[in-house]
Amino acid sequence: MSGARRLTGAVLGAAGLAAAGAAVGVTHRRRALTRRPGPGRADHPEVPLGSLRATPLTVVADDGVPLHVEVDEPAEPSDLTVVLVHGFALSLDCWHFQRLHLRRAGVRTVLYDQRSHGRSGRSEMQHATIEQLGDDLARIIDEVVPDGPVVVVGHSMGGMTVVALAEEHPELFGERVVGVGLVSTTAGGLDVGRLLLPVVPAKVGLPLARRTVATLARRPAAVDRIRRLGKSVAMVATDLFAFGDDVPAAYVEFTDAMLSGTPYEVVAGFFPALGGLDKFHAVEVIGRVPTTVLCGTADRVTSIGHSRKLHSRIAGSRLVEVEGAGHMVVLERHEQVDTELDRLLAAVREERVAR
């Protein structure tokens, strides 16, 4: 047996044992999660999470990958189009509450699944880069919003996509792109090692995390089987890492379904791009337009310091710190996010009138 196969087997075996052992320790947390109160009145229980749909469109990326796109067309013409860009291992469904809010406000909204995510086609791994995601966003704007002003809002890796758009297509900002929302995101310096190995010191964690992810990527189907077997552990981990408060179990289950539905091969493919991101030099151009930077103070994925740094580099931006909220603030504090989205659109309209 080769050294690589022995290492892969050892890692998978350790992962399986860890999942089994942890399952015993998290049983009470899992039970406590299921006993939490259900969604509140503001959650629109008549519209189940992830149930919003529109007639699908396909936009073909420059390398041939088909991107799944949905457009919410209002009954009356909209003066703006909002493009919502989701994060790593999620799908367009994560914008459930913002999508519903914009529908009811009569705002034309474009949503799409990033390459290799959701209903979009699988990308070759050499194209699993943030730069490619920025080009994909440019293609979406060109084909689905050929005319009129655009506001782009990105969450997590979606925010990094917006930053890549600014780096690669700065001419769009102030012309086509007239407003930006950056939610729970960064332009670099992300310690992705902490996501995989949160108990390992940062200097050790990132290199070890990269080796572990690369090793496991050689047997992605086996990893996916372990993920399914460790569902209770995964659910508790999602609750701890994605949320700051004790949110309704439905939020955790909804988020976990998106995460677990993303094949490990895709997770491993994008991992190097997240760890190697370094684009703070490119964010200055975003300051040409009204910009909101929003993050929860209890975000364990892209901590609040990343948003503060973005705010300091983007002239005129508005920083919103959501006290106690975690990475999935778009679900956890959706009312506040919706309010800030309204505020951003109002600022865009005011600036357009002033011109």
mmCIF file of N, CA, C and O in Angstrom, residues 89-176:
data_model
loop_
_atom_site.group_PDB
_atom_site.id
_atom_site.type_symbol
_atom_site.label_atom_id
_atom_site.label_comp_id
_atom_site.label_asym_id
_atom_site.label_seq_id
_atom_site.Cartn_x
_atom_site.Cartn_y
_atom_site.Cartn_z
ATOM 1 N N ALA A 89 -20.200 26.639 -0.186
ATOM 2 C CA ALA A 89 -20.946 25.434 0.183
ATOM 3 C C ALA A 89 -22.418 25.696 0.466
ATOM 4 O O ALA A 89 -23.090 24.866 1.091
ATOM 5 N N LEU A 90 -22.930 26.830 -0.009
ATOM 6 C CA LEU A 90 -24.342 27.152 0.135
ATOM 7 C C LEU A 90 -24.984 27.150 -1.255
ATOM 8 O O LEU A 90 -24.465 26.571 -2.184
ATOM 9 N N SER A 91 -26.124 27.792 -1.388
ATOM 10 C CA SER A 91 -26.792 27.939 -2.673
ATOM 11 C C SER A 91 -27.607 29.216 -2.638
ATOM 12 O O SER A 91 -27.685 29.894 -1.594
ATOM 13 N N LEU A 92 -28.241 29.552 -3.746
ATOM 14 C CA LEU A 92 -29.046 30.777 -3.778
ATOM 15 C C LEU A 92 -30.171 30.755 -2.756
ATOM 16 O O LEU A 92 -30.699 31.810 -2.367
ATOM 17 N N ASP A 93 -30.550 29.560 -2.291
ATOM 18 C CA ASP A 93 -31.633 29.461 -1.313
ATOM 19 C C ASP A 93 -31.311 30.140 0.007
ATOM 20 O O ASP A 93 -32.222 30.465 0.786
ATOM 21 N N CYS A 94 -30.018 30.367 0.306
ATOM 22 C CA CYS A 94 -29.647 30.979 1.585
ATOM 23 C C CYS A 94 -30.203 32.394 1.713
ATOM 24 O O CYS A 94 -30.310 32.928 2.817
ATOM 25 N N TRP A 95 -30.559 33.004 0.574
ATOM 26 C CA TRP A 95 -31.106 34.367 0.576
ATOM 27 C C TRP A 95 -32.629 34.367 0.773
ATOM 28 O O TRP A 95 -33.293 35.347 0.411
ATOM 29 N N HIS A 96 -33.170 33.318 1.317
ATOM 30 C CA HIS A 96 -34.628 33.158 1.410
ATOM 31 C C HIS A 96 -35.344 34.418 1.897
ATOM 32 O O HIS A 96 -36.276 34.916 1.254
ATOM 33 N N PHE A 97 -34.920 34.931 3.040
ATOM 34 C CA PHE A 97 -35.635 36.068 3.630
ATOM 35 C C PHE A 97 -35.416 37.353 2.840
ATOM 36 O O PHE A 97 -36.351 38.147 2.663
ATOM 37 N N GLN A 98 -34.205 37.572 2.354
ATOM 38 C CA GLN A 98 -33.948 38.778 1.566
ATOM 39 C C GLN A 98 -34.706 38.719 0.243
ATOM 40 O O GLN A 98 -35.240 39.730 -0.224
ATOM 41 N N ARG A 99 -34.775 37.546 -0.335
ATOM 42 C CA ARG A 99 -35.513 37.379 -1.594
ATOM 43 C C ARG A 99 -36.991 37.679 -1.400
ATOM 44 O O ARG A 99 -37.602 38.394 -2.204
ATOM 45 N N LEU A 100 -37.542 37.137 -0.336
ATOM 46 C CA LEU A 100 -38.958 37.390 -0.049
ATOM 47 C C LEU A 100 -39.197 38.871 0.209
ATOM 48 O O LEU A 100 -40.183 39.458 -0.276
ATOM 49 N N HIS A 101 -38.300 39.493 0.939
ATOM 50 C CA HIS A 101 -38.429 40.918 1.256
ATOM 51 C C HIS A 101 -38.382 41.768 -0.021
ATOM 52 O O HIS A 101 -39.208 42.678 -0.202
ATOM 53 N N LEU A 102 -37.441 41.469 -0.907
ATOM 54 C CA LEU A 102 -37.311 42.237 -2.146
ATOM 55 C C LEU A 102 -38.494 41.986 -3.075
ATOM 56 O O LEU A 102 -38.934 42.892 -3.786
ATOM 57 N N ARG A 103 -39.015 40.782 -3.073
ATOM 58 C CA ARG A 103 -40.219 40.497 -3.866
ATOM 59 C C ARG A 103 -41.366 41.392 -3.411
ATOM 60 O O ARG A 103 -42.056 41.999 -4.230
ATOM 61 N N ARG A 104 -41.547 41.458 -2.127
ATOM 62 C CA ARG A 104 -42.663 42.239 -1.589
ATOM 63 C C ARG A 104 -42.435 43.729 -1.755
ATOM 64 O O ARG A 104 -43.393 44.502 -1.755
ATOM 65 N N ALA A 105 -41.175 44.136 -1.911
ATOM 66 C CA ALA A 105 -40.866 45.553 -2.136
ATOM 67 C C ALA A 105 -40.899 45.918 -3.621
ATOM 68 O O ALA A 105 -40.727 47.095 -3.967
ATOM 69 N N GLY A 106 -41.104 44.929 -4.482
ATOM 70 C CA GLY A 106 -41.189 45.206 -5.907
ATOM 71 C C GLY A 106 -39.850 45.509 -6.556
ATOM 72 O O GLY A 106 -39.786 46.279 -7.521
ATOM 73 N N VAL A 107 -38.768 44.904 -6.049
ATOM 74 C CA VAL A 107 -37.428 45.137 -6.590
ATOM 75 C C VAL A 107 -37.021 43.936 -7.452
ATOM 76 O O VAL A 107 -37.110 42.781 -7.006
ATOM 77 N N ARG A 108 -36.590 44.200 -8.668
ATOM 78 C CA ARG A 108 -36.112 43.117 -9.533
ATOM 79 C C ARG A 108 -34.866 42.489 -8.893
ATOM 80 O O ARG A 108 -33.921 43.197 -8.527
ATOM 81 N N THR A 109 -34.885 41.163 -8.773
ATOM 82 C CA THR A 109 -33.815 40.470 -8.057
ATOM 83 C C THR A 109 -33.294 39.301 -8.871
ATOM 84 O O THR A 109 -34.069 38.497 -9.392
ATOM 85 N N VAL A 110 -31.976 39.218 -8.971
ATOM 86 C CA VAL A 110 -31.308 38.127 -9.668
ATOM 87 C C VAL A 110 -30.544 37.304 -8.648
ATOM 88 O O VAL A 110 -29.779 37.842 -7.834
ATOM 89 N N LEU A 111 -30.743 35.997 -8.689
ATOM 90 C CA LEU A 111 -30.011 35.076 -7.831
ATOM 91 C C LEU A 111 -29.431 33.973 -8.702
ATOM 92 O O LEU A 111 -30.035 33.601 -9.718
ATOM 93 N N TYR A 112 -28.281 33.440 -8.311
ATOM 94 C CA TYR A 112 -27.720 32.320 -9.059
ATOM 95 C C TYR A 112 -26.891 31.446 -8.139
ATOM 96 O O TYR A 112 -26.426 31.888 -7.087
ATOM 97 N N ASP A 113 -26.749 30.191 -8.547
ATOM 98 C CA ASP A 113 -25.881 29.271 -7.832
ATOM 99 C C ASP A 113 -24.467 29.406 -8.398
ATOM 100 O O ASP A 113 -24.274 29.311 -9.617
ATOM 101 N N GLN A 114 -23.511 29.649 -7.525
ATOM 102 C CA GLN A 114 -22.127 29.738 -7.978
ATOM 103 C C GLN A 114 -21.703 28.398 -8.591
ATOM 104 O O GLN A 114 -22.269 27.344 -8.296
ATOM 105 N N ARG A 115 -20.712 28.439 -9.460
ATOM 106 C CA ARG A 115 -20.233 27.219 -10.113
ATOM 107 C C ARG A 115 -19.947 26.115 -9.102
ATOM 108 O O ARG A 115 -19.434 26.366 -8.001
ATOM 109 N N SER A 116 -20.342 24.908 -9.440
ATOM 110 C CA SER A 116 -20.171 23.705 -8.622
ATOM 111 C C SER A 116 -21.074 23.672 -7.391
ATOM 112 O O SER A 116 -21.010 22.723 -6.610
ATOM 113 N N HIS A 117 -21.903 24.678 -7.215
ATOM 114 C CA HIS A 117 -22.814 24.742 -6.081
ATOM 115 C C HIS A 117 -24.264 24.624 -6.567
ATOM 116 O O HIS A 117 -24.590 25.005 -7.699
ATOM 117 N N GLY A 118 -25.123 24.150 -5.678
ATOM 118 C CA GLY A 118 -26.550 24.117 -5.983
ATOM 119 C C GLY A 118 -26.853 23.405 -7.292
ATOM 120 O O GLY A 118 -26.405 22.289 -7.549
ATOM 121 N N ARG A 119 -27.585 24.110 -8.160
ATOM 122 C CA ARG A 119 -28.031 23.518 -9.422
ATOM 123 C C ARG A 119 -27.125 23.874 -10.598
ATOM 124 O O ARG A 119 -27.437 23.532 -11.742
ATOM 125 N N SER A 120 -26.051 24.583 -10.335
ATOM 126 C CA SER A 120 -25.115 24.937 -11.409
ATOM 127 C C SER A 120 -24.211 23.756 -11.747
ATOM 128 O O SER A 120 -24.076 22.804 -10.976
ATOM 129 N N GLY A 121 -23.586 23.846 -12.925
ATOM 130 C CA GLY A 121 -22.708 22.778 -13.374
ATOM 131 C C GLY A 121 -21.410 22.734 -12.596
ATOM 132 O O GLY A 121 -20.987 23.716 -11.995
ATOM 133 N N ARG A 122 -20.775 21.577 -12.626
ATOM 134 C CA ARG A 122 -19.522 21.357 -11.919
ATOM 135 C C ARG A 122 -18.359 21.967 -12.688
ATOM 136 O O ARG A 122 -18.236 21.786 -13.902
ATOM 137 N N SER A 123 -17.529 22.673 -11.985
ATOM 138 C CA SER A 123 -16.359 23.317 -12.571
ATOM 139 C C SER A 123 -15.148 22.405 -12.501
ATOM 140 O O SER A 123 -15.017 21.592 -11.575
ATOM 141 N N GLU A 124 -14.272 22.518 -13.468
ATOM 142 C CA GLU A 124 -12.974 21.874 -13.343
ATOM 143 C C GLU A 124 -12.224 22.569 -12.205
ATOM 144 O O GLU A 124 -12.326 23.776 -12.020
ATOM 145 N N MET A 125 -11.454 21.792 -11.477
ATOM 146 C CA MET A 125 -10.852 22.325 -10.272
ATOM 147 C C MET A 125 -9.871 23.468 -10.525
ATOM 148 O O MET A 125 -9.696 24.337 -9.678
ATOM 149 N N GLN A 126 -9.250 23.504 -11.696
ATOM 150 C CA GLN A 126 -8.340 24.619 -11.963
ATOM 151 C C GLN A 126 -9.083 25.938 -12.120
ATOM 152 O O GLN A 126 -8.483 27.015 -12.084
ATOM 153 N N HIS A 127 -10.401 25.863 -12.270
ATOM 154 C CA HIS A 127 -11.216 27.069 -12.357
ATOM 155 C C HIS A 127 -11.985 27.350 -11.062
ATOM 156 O O HIS A 127 -12.865 28.207 -11.043
ATOM 157 N N ALA A 128 -11.654 26.614 -10.006
ATOM 158 C CA ALA A 128 -12.278 26.858 -8.704
ATOM 159 C C ALA A 128 -11.513 27.967 -7.990
ATOM 160 O O ALA A 128 -10.852 27.754 -6.970
ATOM 161 N N THR A 129 -11.598 29.173 -8.551
ATOM 162 C CA THR A 129 -10.862 30.311 -8.015
ATOM 163 C C THR A 129 -11.802 31.483 -7.784
ATOM 164 O O THR A 129 -12.868 31.575 -8.411
ATOM 165 N N ILE A 130 -11.401 32.382 -6.924
ATOM 166 C CA ILE A 130 -12.201 33.572 -6.666
ATOM 167 C C ILE A 130 -12.215 34.468 -7.908
ATOM 168 O O ILE A 130 -13.225 35.104 -8.219
ATOM 169 N N GLU A 131 -11.115 34.501 -8.635
ATOM 170 C CA GLU A 131 -11.057 35.300 -9.866
ATOM 171 C C GLU A 131 -12.087 34.807 -10.872
ATOM 172 O O GLU A 131 -12.769 35.608 -11.527
ATOM 173 N N GLN A 132 -12.226 33.486 -10.995
ATOM 174 C CA GLN A 132 -13.219 32.929 -11.918
ATOM 175 C C GLN A 132 -14.632 33.289 -11.454
ATOM 176 O O GLN A 132 -15.509 33.599 -12.273
ATOM 177 N N LEU A 133 -14.853 33.268 -10.157
ATOM 178 C CA LEU A 133 -16.173 33.644 -9.638
ATOM 179 C C LEU A 133 -16.482 35.101 -9.972
ATOM 180 O O LEU A 133 -17.644 35.453 -10.267
ATOM 181 N N GLY A 134 -15.469 35.968 -9.914
ATOM 182 C CA GLY A 134 -15.675 37.366 -10.306
ATOM 183 C C GLY A 134 -16.052 37.482 -11.767
ATOM 184 O O GLY A 134 -16.940 38.266 -12.137
ATOM 185 N N ASP A 135 -15.404 36.684 -12.629
ATOM 186 C CA ASP A 135 -15.752 36.685 -14.050
ATOM 187 C C ASP A 135 -17.165 36.143 -14.270
ATOM 188 O O ASP A 135 -17.897 36.619 -15.142
ATOM 189 N N ASP A 136 -17.539 35.132 -13.480
ATOM 190 C CA ASP A 136 -18.903 34.594 -13.583
ATOM 191 C C ASP A 136 -19.934 35.666 -13.253
ATOM 192 O O ASP A 136 -20.969 35.797 -13.933
ATOM 193 N N LEU A 137 -19.665 36.445 -12.207
ATOM 194 C CA LEU A 137 -20.586 37.516 -11.828
ATOM 195 C C LEU A 137 -20.700 38.556 -12.932
ATOM 196 O O LEU A 137 -21.796 39.042 -13.244
ATOM 197 N N ALA A 138 -19.581 38.891 -13.555
ATOM 198 C CA ALA A 138 -19.610 39.838 -14.670
ATOM 199 C C ALA A 138 -20.473 39.296 -15.809
ATOM 200 O O ALA A 138 -21.242 40.037 -16.440
ATOM 201 N N ARG A 139 -20.361 37.985 -16.067
ATOM 202 C CA ARG A 139 -21.163 37.373 -17.125
ATOM 203 C C ARG A 139 -22.657 37.407 -16.768
ATOM 204 O O ARG A 139 -23.499 37.664 -17.635
ATOM 205 N N ILE A 140 -22.971 37.153 -15.514
ATOM 206 C CA ILE A 140 -24.373 37.214 -15.069
ATOM 207 C C ILE A 140 -24.938 38.614 -15.309
ATOM 208 O O ILE A 140 -26.041 38.782 -15.845
ATOM 209 N N ILE A 141 -24.179 39.635 -14.913
ATOM 210 C CA ILE A 141 -24.640 41.012 -15.095
ATOM 211 C C ILE A 141 -24.824 41.323 -16.575
ATOM 212 O O ILE A 141 -25.855 41.885 -16.984
ATOM 213 N N ASP A 142 -23.882 40.933 -17.404
ATOM 214 C CA ASP A 142 -23.967 41.207 -18.835
ATOM 215 C C ASP A 142 -25.199 40.584 -19.475
ATOM 216 O O ASP A 142 -25.870 41.202 -20.306
ATOM 217 N N GLU A 143 -25.515 39.344 -19.076
ATOM 218 C CA GLU A 143 -26.567 38.609 -19.764
ATOM 219 C C GLU A 143 -27.946 38.758 -19.137
ATOM 220 O O GLU A 143 -28.947 38.668 -19.842
ATOM 221 N N VAL A 144 -27.997 38.939 -17.824
ATOM 222 C CA VAL A 144 -29.305 38.967 -17.156
ATOM 223 C C VAL A 144 -29.722 40.387 -16.777
ATOM 224 O O VAL A 144 -30.894 40.665 -16.584
ATOM 225 N N VAL A 145 -28.740 41.292 -16.694
ATOM 226 C CA VAL A 145 -29.033 42.698 -16.418
ATOM 227 C C VAL A 145 -28.332 43.540 -17.491
ATOM 228 O O VAL A 145 -27.411 44.309 -17.185
ATOM 229 N N PRO A 146 -28.739 43.406 -18.741
ATOM 230 C CA PRO A 146 -28.023 44.104 -19.815
ATOM 231 C C PRO A 146 -28.152 45.613 -19.759
ATOM 232 O O PRO A 146 -27.309 46.331 -20.314
ATOM 233 N N ASP A 147 -29.195 46.099 -19.095
ATOM 234 C CA ASP A 147 -29.412 47.544 -18.997
ATOM 235 C C ASP A 147 -29.804 47.912 -17.573
ATOM 236 O O ASP A 147 -30.347 47.111 -16.827
ATOM 237 N N GLY A 148 -29.523 49.154 -17.218
ATOM 238 C CA GLY A 148 -29.965 49.678 -15.936
ATOM 239 C C GLY A 148 -28.977 49.453 -14.810
ATOM 240 O O GLY A 148 -28.044 48.652 -14.920
ATOM 241 N N PRO A 149 -29.176 50.172 -13.715
ATOM 242 C CA PRO A 149 -28.262 50.107 -12.570
ATOM 243 C C PRO A 149 -28.393 48.803 -11.788
ATOM 244 O O PRO A 149 -29.474 48.224 -11.688
ATOM 245 N N VAL A 150 -27.267 48.382 -11.224
ATOM 246 C CA VAL A 150 -27.201 47.112 -10.499
ATOM 247 C C VAL A 150 -26.617 47.338 -9.113
ATOM 248 O O VAL A 150 -25.623 48.059 -8.953
ATOM 249 N N VAL A 151 -27.219 46.687 -8.116
ATOM 250 C CA VAL A 151 -26.671 46.638 -6.766
ATOM 251 C C VAL A 151 -26.268 45.184 -6.517
ATOM 252 O O VAL A 151 -27.088 44.280 -6.655
ATOM 253 N N VAL A 152 -25.001 44.941 -6.198
ATOM 254 C CA VAL A 152 -24.534 43.578 -5.943
ATOM 255 C C VAL A 152 -24.321 43.389 -4.444
ATOM 256 O O VAL A 152 -23.726 44.238 -3.774
ATOM 257 N N VAL A 153 -24.833 42.272 -3.944
ATOM 258 C CA VAL A 153 -24.739 41.957 -2.518
ATOM 259 C C VAL A 153 -24.188 40.548 -2.388
ATOM 260 O O VAL A 153 -24.776 39.592 -2.926
ATOM 261 N N GLY A 154 -23.065 40.408 -1.704
ATOM 262 C CA GLY A 154 -22.445 39.100 -1.551
ATOM 263 C C GLY A 154 -22.267 38.706 -0.102
ATOM 264 O O GLY A 154 -21.886 39.529 0.738
ATOM 265 N N HIS A 155 -22.547 37.441 0.186
ATOM 266 C CA HIS A 155 -22.363 36.887 1.529
ATOM 267 C C HIS A 155 -21.188 35.918 1.515
ATOM 268 O O HIS A 155 -21.104 35.043 0.655
ATOM 269 N N SER A 156 -20.250 36.084 2.449
ATOM 270 C CA SER A 156 -19.129 35.167 2.615
ATOM 271 C C SER A 156 -18.332 35.062 1.314
ATOM 272 O O SER A 156 -17.804 36.060 0.831
ATOM 273 N N MET A 157 -18.235 33.879 0.692
ATOM 274 C CA MET A 157 -17.502 33.757 -0.564
ATOM 275 C C MET A 157 -18.150 34.609 -1.649
ATOM 276 O O MET A 157 -17.476 35.031 -2.598
ATOM 277 N N GLY A 158 -19.445 34.895 -1.511
ATOM 278 C CA GLY A 158 -20.112 35.796 -2.449
ATOM 279 C C GLY A 158 -19.570 37.205 -2.352
ATOM 280 O O GLY A 158 -19.456 37.919 -3.359
ATOM 281 N N GLY A 159 -19.212 37.634 -1.147
ATOM 282 C CA GLY A 159 -18.580 38.940 -0.979
ATOM 283 C C GLY A 159 -17.199 38.962 -1.603
ATOM 284 O O GLY A 159 -16.781 39.958 -2.202
ATOM 285 N N MET A 160 -16.472 37.857 -1.473
ATOM 286 C CA MET A 160 -15.161 37.754 -2.116
ATOM 287 C C MET A 160 -15.313 37.822 -3.637
ATOM 288 O O MET A 160 -14.458 38.384 -4.335
ATOM 289 N N THR A 161 -16.409 37.266 -4.139
ATOM 290 C CA THR A 161 -16.716 37.324 -5.569
ATOM 291 C C THR A 161 -16.897 38.774 -6.015
ATOM 292 O O THR A 161 -16.408 39.183 -7.078
ATOM 293 N N VAL A 162 -17.586 39.559 -5.197
ATOM 294 C CA VAL A 162 -17.791 40.972 -5.510
ATOM 295 C C VAL A 162 -16.453 41.713 -5.511
ATOM 296 O O VAL A 162 -16.192 42.566 -6.370
ATOM 297 N N VAL A 163 -15.593 41.383 -4.556
ATOM 298 C CA VAL A 163 -14.258 42.001 -4.510
ATOM 299 C C VAL A 163 -13.468 41.636 -5.767
ATOM 300 O O VAL A 163 -12.774 42.483 -6.353
ATOM 301 N N ALA A 164 -13.571 40.378 -6.199
ATOM 302 C CA ALA A 164 -12.888 39.961 -7.428
ATOM 303 C C ALA A 164 -13.436 40.713 -8.628
ATOM 304 O O ALA A 164 -12.685 41.077 -9.546
ATOM 305 N N LEU A 165 -14.740 40.961 -8.644
ATOM 306 C CA LEU A 165 -15.343 41.753 -9.723
ATOM 307 C C LEU A 165 -14.739 43.152 -9.746
ATOM 308 O O LEU A 165 -14.431 43.694 -10.819
ATOM 309 N N ALA A 166 -14.541 43.741 -8.571
ATOM 310 C CA ALA A 166 -13.951 45.077 -8.484
ATOM 311 C C ALA A 166 -12.519 45.080 -8.981
ATOM 312 O O ALA A 166 -12.066 46.044 -9.618
ATOM 313 N N GLU A 167 -11.788 44.011 -8.697
ATOM 314 C CA GLU A 167 -10.399 43.923 -9.139
ATOM 315 C C GLU A 167 -10.300 43.749 -10.656
ATOM 316 O O GLU A 167 -9.471 44.385 -11.310
ATOM 317 N N GLU A 168 -11.145 42.893 -11.206
ATOM 318 C CA GLU A 168 -11.035 42.528 -12.613
ATOM 319 C C GLU A 168 -11.836 43.433 -13.546
ATOM 320 O O GLU A 168 -11.503 43.549 -14.733
ATOM 321 N N HIS A 169 -12.894 44.049 -13.016
ATOM 322 C CA HIS A 169 -13.761 44.888 -13.844
ATOM 323 C C HIS A 169 -14.074 46.206 -13.121
ATOM 324 O O HIS A 169 -15.246 46.535 -12.890
ATOM 325 N N PRO A 170 -13.047 46.987 -12.768
ATOM 326 C CA PRO A 170 -13.283 48.224 -12.013
ATOM 327 C C PRO A 170 -14.144 49.229 -12.767
ATOM 328 O O PRO A 170 -14.799 50.071 -12.142
ATOM 329 N N GLU A 171 -14.162 49.134 -14.093
ATOM 330 C CA GLU A 171 -14.938 50.074 -14.898
ATOM 331 C C GLU A 171 -16.446 49.946 -14.654
ATOM 332 O O GLU A 171 -17.212 50.885 -14.945
ATOM 333 N N LEU A 172 -16.878 48.828 -14.081
ATOM 334 C CA LEU A 172 -18.309 48.639 -13.822
ATOM 335 C C LEU A 172 -18.803 49.484 -12.655
ATOM 336 O O LEU A 172 -19.982 49.842 -12.589
ATOM 337 N N PHE A 173 -17.905 49.799 -11.725
ATOM 338 C CA PHE A 173 -18.309 50.455 -10.486
ATOM 339 C C PHE A 173 -18.459 51.960 -10.709
ATOM 340 O O PHE A 173 -17.519 52.649 -11.108
ATOM 341 N N GLY A 174 -19.686 52.426 -10.456
ATOM 342 C CA GLY A 174 -20.025 53.816 -10.721
ATOM 343 C C GLY A 174 -20.749 53.968 -12.039
ATOM 344 O O GLY A 174 -21.365 55.011 -12.293
ATOM 345 N N GLU A 175 -20.684 52.938 -12.876
ATOM 346 C CA GLU A 175 -21.391 52.929 -14.153
ATOM 347 C C GLU A 175 -22.559 51.946 -14.067
ATOM 348 O O GLU A 175 -23.688 52.332 -13.842
ATOM 349 N N ARG A 176 -22.274 50.655 -14.212
ATOM 350 C CA ARG A 176 -23.325 49.635 -14.097
ATOM 351 C C ARG A 176 -23.624 49.305 -12.638
ATOM 352 O O ARG A 176 -24.785 49.209 -12.233
#
